[in-house]
Amino acid sequence: MTPFSAPCRVLDLPGHTVLVLPSEIDLSNAPALCADALACAQDRAGRLEILVLDLTRTDFMDSQGARLVEDVRRGLPPDVRLLVVAAPDGVPYRVLELTGVRRDVPVHGDLTGALRA
């Protein structure tokens, strides 16, 4: 697996921040991605309403990706909502389904749907 230390791209929209995550998420990069996501939210304290983790470009994700989503959810301030975008036919969507993370975090099939939520 190729290690990535940060989200591939950060998109700041009014009230929303979208983190486009890398093509692979596993033990080699999940802890750093979590730290970066929480730092990103902290940097936007007071003006961030929704943090969106975009997994549409993620081809591989193991249980560490599910843990990443849960750890980000738990680490966010109570007034910030977490949403996830994952292609319904992709690996991340299935991992989030199998691990039960979808019960705690809304998962949308596309970014447009997540931004309307």
PDB file of N, CA, C and O in Angstrom, residues 31-83:
ATOM      1  N   PRO A  31      -4.200   6.619  10.589  1.00  0.00           N
ATOM      2  CA  PRO A  31      -3.999   7.501  11.745  1.00  0.00           C
ATOM      3  C   PRO A  31      -3.643   8.942  11.345  1.00  0.00           C
ATOM      4  O   PRO A  31      -4.153   9.894  11.933  1.00  0.00           O
ATOM      5  N   ALA A  32      -2.794   9.095  10.349  1.00  0.00           N
ATOM      6  CA  ALA A  32      -2.425  10.445   9.899  1.00  0.00           C
ATOM      7  C   ALA A  32      -3.609  11.146   9.246  1.00  0.00           C
ATOM      8  O   ALA A  32      -3.805  12.352   9.436  1.00  0.00           O
ATOM      9  N   LEU A  33      -4.420  10.406   8.482  1.00  0.00           N
ATOM     10  CA  LEU A  33      -5.608  11.000   7.867  1.00  0.00           C
ATOM     11  C   LEU A  33      -6.589  11.480   8.929  1.00  0.00           C
ATOM     12  O   LEU A  33      -7.179  12.551   8.806  1.00  0.00           O
ATOM     13  N   CYS A  34      -6.745  10.684   9.987  1.00  0.00           N
ATOM     14  CA  CYS A  34      -7.632  11.081  11.082  1.00  0.00           C
ATOM     15  C   CYS A  34      -7.121  12.359  11.742  1.00  0.00           C
ATOM     16  O   CYS A  34      -7.886  13.296  11.955  1.00  0.00           O
ATOM     17  N   ALA A  35      -5.851  12.388  12.050  1.00  0.00           N
ATOM     18  CA  ALA A  35      -5.267  13.578  12.685  1.00  0.00           C
ATOM     19  C   ALA A  35      -5.424  14.801  11.792  1.00  0.00           C
ATOM     20  O   ALA A  35      -5.755  15.889  12.275  1.00  0.00           O
ATOM     21  N   ASP A  36      -5.198  14.623  10.505  1.00  0.00           N
ATOM     22  CA  ASP A  36      -5.334  15.743   9.570  1.00  0.00           C
ATOM     23  C   ASP A  36      -6.785  16.211   9.464  1.00  0.00           C
ATOM     24  O   ASP A  36      -7.051  17.403   9.383  1.00  0.00           O
ATOM     25  N   ALA A  37      -7.728  15.265   9.449  1.00  0.00           N
ATOM     26  CA  ALA A  37      -9.146  15.636   9.357  1.00  0.00           C
ATOM     27  C   ALA A  37      -9.573  16.414  10.595  1.00  0.00           C
ATOM     28  O   ALA A  37     -10.268  17.438  10.489  1.00  0.00           O
ATOM     29  N   LEU A  38      -9.150  15.967  11.767  1.00  0.00           N
ATOM     30  CA  LEU A  38      -9.511  16.669  13.001  1.00  0.00           C
ATOM     31  C   LEU A  38      -8.833  18.030  13.085  1.00  0.00           C
ATOM     32  O   LEU A  38      -9.426  19.002  13.559  1.00  0.00           O
ATOM     33  N   ALA A  39      -7.597  18.129  12.614  1.00  0.00           N
ATOM     34  CA  ALA A  39      -6.907  19.422  12.587  1.00  0.00           C
ATOM     35  C   ALA A  39      -7.604  20.378  11.626  1.00  0.00           C
ATOM     36  O   ALA A  39      -7.734  21.578  11.907  1.00  0.00           O
ATOM     37  N   CYS A  40      -8.052  19.844  10.503  1.00  0.00           N
ATOM     38  CA  CYS A  40      -8.779  20.651   9.524  1.00  0.00           C
ATOM     39  C   CYS A  40     -10.051  21.222  10.162  1.00  0.00           C
ATOM     40  O   CYS A  40     -10.370  22.398   9.986  1.00  0.00           O
ATOM     41  N   ALA A  41     -10.776  20.381  10.889  1.00  0.00           N
ATOM     42  CA  ALA A  41     -11.999  20.846  11.566  1.00  0.00           C
ATOM     43  C   ALA A  41     -11.658  21.879  12.635  1.00  0.00           C
ATOM     44  O   ALA A  41     -12.364  22.891  12.765  1.00  0.00           O
ATOM     45  N   GLN A  42     -10.597  21.647  13.380  1.00  0.00           N
ATOM     46  CA  GLN A  42     -10.183  22.591  14.422  1.00  0.00           C
ATOM     47  C   GLN A  42      -9.808  23.941  13.817  1.00  0.00           C
ATOM     48  O   GLN A  42     -10.151  24.984  14.366  1.00  0.00           O
ATOM     49  N   ASP A  43      -9.124  23.922  12.677  1.00  0.00           N
ATOM     50  CA  ASP A  43      -8.731  25.165  12.006  1.00  0.00           C
ATOM     51  C   ASP A  43      -9.937  25.984  11.564  1.00  0.00           C
ATOM     52  O   ASP A  43      -9.827  27.189  11.365  1.00  0.00           O
ATOM     53  N   ARG A  44     -11.077  25.319  11.377  1.00  0.00           N
ATOM     54  CA  ARG A  44     -12.293  25.983  10.904  1.00  0.00           C
ATOM     55  C   ARG A  44     -13.331  26.120  12.012  1.00  0.00           C
ATOM     56  O   ARG A  44     -14.511  26.327  11.752  1.00  0.00           O
ATOM     57  N   ALA A  45     -12.904  26.002  13.250  1.00  0.00           N
ATOM     58  CA  ALA A  45     -13.802  26.073  14.408  1.00  0.00           C
ATOM     59  C   ALA A  45     -14.638  27.339  14.364  1.00  0.00           C
ATOM     60  O   ALA A  45     -14.134  28.418  14.065  1.00  0.00           O
ATOM     61  N   GLY A  46     -15.904  27.174  14.641  1.00  0.00           N
ATOM     62  CA  GLY A  46     -16.821  28.309  14.666  1.00  0.00           C
ATOM     63  C   GLY A  46     -17.491  28.596  13.341  1.00  0.00           C
ATOM     64  O   GLY A  46     -18.520  29.257  13.306  1.00  0.00           O
ATOM     65  N   ARG A  47     -16.931  28.105  12.255  1.00  0.00           N
ATOM     66  CA  ARG A  47     -17.570  28.347  10.951  1.00  0.00           C
ATOM     67  C   ARG A  47     -17.864  27.059  10.190  1.00  0.00           C
ATOM     68  O   ARG A  47     -18.508  27.081   9.156  1.00  0.00           O
ATOM     69  N   LEU A  48     -17.418  25.931  10.712  1.00  0.00           N
ATOM     70  CA  LEU A  48     -17.666  24.644  10.067  1.00  0.00           C
ATOM     71  C   LEU A  48     -18.923  24.021  10.641  1.00  0.00           C
ATOM     72  O   LEU A  48     -19.043  23.857  11.853  1.00  0.00           O
ATOM     73  N   GLU A  49     -19.853  23.689   9.769  1.00  0.00           N
ATOM     74  CA  GLU A  49     -21.085  23.029  10.185  1.00  0.00           C
ATOM     75  C   GLU A  49     -21.056  21.547   9.832  1.00  0.00           C
ATOM     76  O   GLU A  49     -21.531  20.712  10.596  1.00  0.00           O
ATOM     77  N   ILE A  50     -20.515  21.229   8.649  1.00  0.00           N
ATOM     78  CA  ILE A  50     -20.508  19.848   8.167  1.00  0.00           C
ATOM     79  C   ILE A  50     -19.144  19.520   7.583  1.00  0.00           C
ATOM     80  O   ILE A  50     -18.622  20.253   6.742  1.00  0.00           O
ATOM     81  N   LEU A  51     -18.579  18.403   8.026  1.00  0.00           N
ATOM     82  CA  LEU A  51     -17.349  17.873   7.453  1.00  0.00           C
ATOM     83  C   LEU A  51     -17.733  16.664   6.613  1.00  0.00           C
ATOM     84  O   LEU A  51     -18.427  15.765   7.087  1.00  0.00           O
ATOM     85  N   VAL A  52     -17.309  16.667   5.363  1.00  0.00           N
ATOM     86  CA  VAL A  52     -17.634  15.577   4.442  1.00  0.00           C
ATOM     87  C   VAL A  52     -16.349  14.839   4.099  1.00  0.00           C
ATOM     88  O   VAL A  52     -15.387  15.438   3.628  1.00  0.00           O
ATOM     89  N   LEU A  53     -16.347  13.531   4.344  1.00  0.00           N
ATOM     90  CA  LEU A  53     -15.237  12.675   3.918  1.00  0.00           C
ATOM     91  C   LEU A  53     -15.636  12.055   2.590  1.00  0.00           C
ATOM     92  O   LEU A  53     -16.589  11.276   2.525  1.00  0.00           O
ATOM     93  N   ASP A  54     -14.931  12.419   1.532  1.00  0.00           N
ATOM     94  CA  ASP A  54     -15.249  11.936   0.191  1.00  0.00           C
ATOM     95  C   ASP A  54     -14.380  10.728  -0.132  1.00  0.00           C
ATOM     96  O   ASP A  54     -13.175  10.843  -0.322  1.00  0.00           O
ATOM     97  N   LEU A  55     -15.016   9.570  -0.195  1.00  0.00           N
ATOM     98  CA  LEU A  55     -14.327   8.311  -0.487  1.00  0.00           C
ATOM     99  C   LEU A  55     -14.582   7.830  -1.908  1.00  0.00           C
ATOM    100  O   LEU A  55     -14.310   6.680  -2.227  1.00  0.00           O
ATOM    101  N   THR A  56     -15.093   8.690  -2.770  1.00  0.00           N
ATOM    102  CA  THR A  56     -15.439   8.252  -4.130  1.00  0.00           C
ATOM    103  C   THR A  56     -14.215   7.888  -4.953  1.00  0.00           C
ATOM    104  O   THR A  56     -14.330   7.133  -5.919  1.00  0.00           O
ATOM    105  N   ARG A  57     -13.052   8.393  -4.591  1.00  0.00           N
ATOM    106  CA  ARG A  57     -11.825   8.051  -5.321  1.00  0.00           C
ATOM    107  C   ARG A  57     -11.013   6.977  -4.605  1.00  0.00           C
ATOM    108  O   ARG A  57      -9.916   6.635  -5.035  1.00  0.00           O
ATOM    109  N   THR A  58     -11.551   6.462  -3.516  1.00  0.00           N
ATOM    110  CA  THR A  58     -10.854   5.437  -2.746  1.00  0.00           C
ATOM    111  C   THR A  58     -11.183   4.070  -3.328  1.00  0.00           C
ATOM    112  O   THR A  58     -12.343   3.658  -3.336  1.00  0.00           O
ATOM    113  N   ASP A  59     -10.153   3.383  -3.812  1.00  0.00           N
ATOM    114  CA  ASP A  59     -10.323   2.059  -4.411  1.00  0.00           C
ATOM    115  C   ASP A  59     -10.147   0.935  -3.401  1.00  0.00           C
ATOM    116  O   ASP A  59     -10.708  -0.137  -3.548  1.00  0.00           O
ATOM    117  N   PHE A  60      -9.306   1.168  -2.390  1.00  0.00           N
ATOM    118  CA  PHE A  60      -9.048   0.151  -1.374  1.00  0.00           C
ATOM    119  C   PHE A  60      -9.196   0.767   0.002  1.00  0.00           C
ATOM    120  O   PHE A  60      -8.661   1.848   0.274  1.00  0.00           O
ATOM    121  N   MET A  61      -9.925   0.069   0.850  1.00  0.00           N
ATOM    122  CA  MET A  61     -10.071   0.497   2.234  1.00  0.00           C
ATOM    123  C   MET A  61     -10.354  -0.750   3.060  1.00  0.00           C
ATOM    124  O   MET A  61     -11.224  -1.537   2.704  1.00  0.00           O
ATOM    125  N   ASP A  62      -9.605  -0.922   4.126  1.00  0.00           N
ATOM    126  CA  ASP A  62      -9.873  -2.037   5.016  1.00  0.00           C
ATOM    127  C   ASP A  62     -10.567  -1.508   6.271  1.00  0.00           C
ATOM    128  O   ASP A  62     -11.079  -0.382   6.276  1.00  0.00           O
ATOM    129  N   SER A  63     -10.575  -2.284   7.325  1.00  0.00           N
ATOM    130  CA  SER A  63     -11.272  -1.875   8.544  1.00  0.00           C
ATOM    131  C   SER A  63     -10.683  -0.603   9.149  1.00  0.00           C
ATOM    132  O   SER A  63     -11.365   0.100   9.897  1.00  0.00           O
ATOM    133  N   GLN A  64      -9.438  -0.286   8.809  1.00  0.00           N
ATOM    134  CA  GLN A  64      -8.850   0.962   9.300  1.00  0.00           C
ATOM    135  C   GLN A  64      -9.579   2.184   8.739  1.00  0.00           C
ATOM    136  O   GLN A  64      -9.640   3.224   9.380  1.00  0.00           O
ATOM    137  N   GLY A  65     -10.127   2.050   7.539  1.00  0.00           N
ATOM    138  CA  GLY A  65     -10.925   3.135   6.974  1.00  0.00           C
ATOM    139  C   GLY A  65     -12.206   3.346   7.759  1.00  0.00           C
ATOM    140  O   GLY A  65     -12.620   4.484   7.999  1.00  0.00           O
ATOM    141  N   ALA A  66     -12.832   2.258   8.168  1.00  0.00           N
ATOM    142  CA  ALA A  66     -14.036   2.365   8.998  1.00  0.00           C
ATOM    143  C   ALA A  66     -13.682   2.993  10.346  1.00  0.00           C
ATOM    144  O   ALA A  66     -14.411   3.852  10.859  1.00  0.00           O
ATOM    145  N   ARG A  67     -12.561   2.571  10.891  1.00  0.00           N
ATOM    146  CA  ARG A  67     -12.116   3.150  12.157  1.00  0.00           C
ATOM    147  C   ARG A  67     -11.806   4.632  12.000  1.00  0.00           C
ATOM    148  O   ARG A  67     -12.100   5.440  12.885  1.00  0.00           O
ATOM    149  N   LEU A  68     -11.216   5.010  10.879  1.00  0.00           N
ATOM    150  CA  LEU A  68     -10.944   6.417  10.591  1.00  0.00           C
ATOM    151  C   LEU A  68     -12.231   7.232  10.670  1.00  0.00           C
ATOM    152  O   LEU A  68     -12.289   8.272  11.325  1.00  0.00           O
ATOM    153  N   VAL A  69     -13.279   6.760  10.010  1.00  0.00           N
ATOM    154  CA  VAL A  69     -14.560   7.484  10.006  1.00  0.00           C
ATOM    155  C   VAL A  69     -15.099   7.603  11.426  1.00  0.00           C
ATOM    156  O   VAL A  69     -15.516   8.683  11.856  1.00  0.00           O
ATOM    157  N   GLU A  70     -15.075   6.509  12.182  1.00  0.00           N
ATOM    158  CA  GLU A  70     -15.563   6.544  13.569  1.00  0.00           C
ATOM    159  C   GLU A  70     -14.718   7.469  14.442  1.00  0.00           C
ATOM    160  O   GLU A  70     -15.261   8.224  15.253  1.00  0.00           O
ATOM    161  N   ASP A  71     -13.410   7.423  14.299  1.00  0.00           N
ATOM    162  CA  ASP A  71     -12.540   8.277  15.106  1.00  0.00           C
ATOM    163  C   ASP A  71     -12.741   9.748  14.782  1.00  0.00           C
ATOM    164  O   ASP A  71     -12.728  10.599  15.679  1.00  0.00           O
ATOM    165  N   VAL A  72     -12.933  10.059  13.506  1.00  0.00           N
ATOM    166  CA  VAL A  72     -13.217  11.449  13.128  1.00  0.00           C
ATOM    167  C   VAL A  72     -14.552  11.876  13.733  1.00  0.00           C
ATOM    168  O   VAL A  72     -14.665  12.954  14.315  1.00  0.00           O
ATOM    169  N   ARG A  73     -15.557  11.022  13.624  1.00  0.00           N
ATOM    170  CA  ARG A  73     -16.882  11.351  14.178  1.00  0.00           C
ATOM    171  C   ARG A  73     -16.778  11.652  15.670  1.00  0.00           C
ATOM    172  O   ARG A  73     -17.318  12.641  16.157  1.00  0.00           O
ATOM    173  N   ARG A  74     -16.083  10.808  16.398  1.00  0.00           N
ATOM    174  CA  ARG A  74     -15.957  10.987  17.851  1.00  0.00           C
ATOM    175  C   ARG A  74     -15.116  12.210  18.221  1.00  0.00           C
ATOM    176  O   ARG A  74     -15.311  12.804  19.270  1.00  0.00           O
ATOM    177  N   GLY A  75     -14.174  12.580  17.350  1.00  0.00           N
ATOM    178  CA  GLY A  75     -13.278  13.683  17.657  1.00  0.00           C
ATOM    179  C   GLY A  75     -13.781  15.059  17.262  1.00  0.00           C
ATOM    180  O   GLY A  75     -13.205  16.068  17.671  1.00  0.00           O
ATOM    181  N   LEU A  76     -14.869  15.109  16.501  1.00  0.00           N
ATOM    182  CA  LEU A  76     -15.400  16.399  16.068  1.00  0.00           C
ATOM    183  C   LEU A  76     -16.139  17.096  17.210  1.00  0.00           C
ATOM    184  O   LEU A  76     -16.725  16.437  18.070  1.00  0.00           O
ATOM    185  N   PRO A  77     -16.154  18.423  17.186  1.00  0.00           N
ATOM    186  CA  PRO A  77     -16.975  19.142  18.158  1.00  0.00           C
ATOM    187  C   PRO A  77     -18.445  18.747  17.981  1.00  0.00           C
ATOM    188  O   PRO A  77     -18.870  18.396  16.872  1.00  0.00           O
ATOM    189  N   PRO A  78     -19.237  18.817  19.037  1.00  0.00           N
ATOM    190  CA  PRO A  78     -20.631  18.368  18.958  1.00  0.00           C
ATOM    191  C   PRO A  78     -21.490  19.131  17.952  1.00  0.00           C
ATOM    192  O   PRO A  78     -22.501  18.608  17.479  1.00  0.00           O
ATOM    193  N   ASP A  79     -21.083  20.349  17.608  1.00  0.00           N
ATOM    194  CA  ASP A  79     -21.889  21.137  16.674  1.00  0.00           C
ATOM    195  C   ASP A  79     -21.503  20.905  15.207  1.00  0.00           C
ATOM    196  O   ASP A  79     -22.064  21.530  14.311  1.00  0.00           O
ATOM    197  N   VAL A  80     -20.569  20.005  14.938  1.00  0.00           N
ATOM    198  CA  VAL A  80     -20.145  19.698  13.564  1.00  0.00           C
ATOM    199  C   VAL A  80     -20.654  18.308  13.198  1.00  0.00           C
ATOM    200  O   VAL A  80     -20.405  17.339  13.918  1.00  0.00           O
ATOM    201  N   ARG A  81     -21.389  18.235  12.084  1.00  0.00           N
ATOM    202  CA  ARG A  81     -21.890  16.952  11.587  1.00  0.00           C
ATOM    203  C   ARG A  81     -20.875  16.332  10.635  1.00  0.00           C
ATOM    204  O   ARG A  81     -20.187  17.040   9.907  1.00  0.00           O
ATOM    205  N   LEU A  82     -20.820  15.020  10.630  1.00  0.00           N
ATOM    206  CA  LEU A  82     -19.950  14.290   9.712  1.00  0.00           C
ATOM    207  C   LEU A  82     -20.808  13.537   8.715  1.00  0.00           C
ATOM    208  O   LEU A  82     -21.763  12.857   9.089  1.00  0.00           O
ATOM    209  N   LEU A  83     -20.469  13.682   7.443  1.00  0.00           N
ATOM    210  CA  LEU A  83     -21.097  12.928   6.366  1.00  0.00           C
ATOM    211  C   LEU A  83     -20.011  12.238   5.567  1.00  0.00           C
ATOM    212  O   LEU A  83     -18.869  12.695   5.526  1.00  0.00           O
TER     213      LEU A  83
END
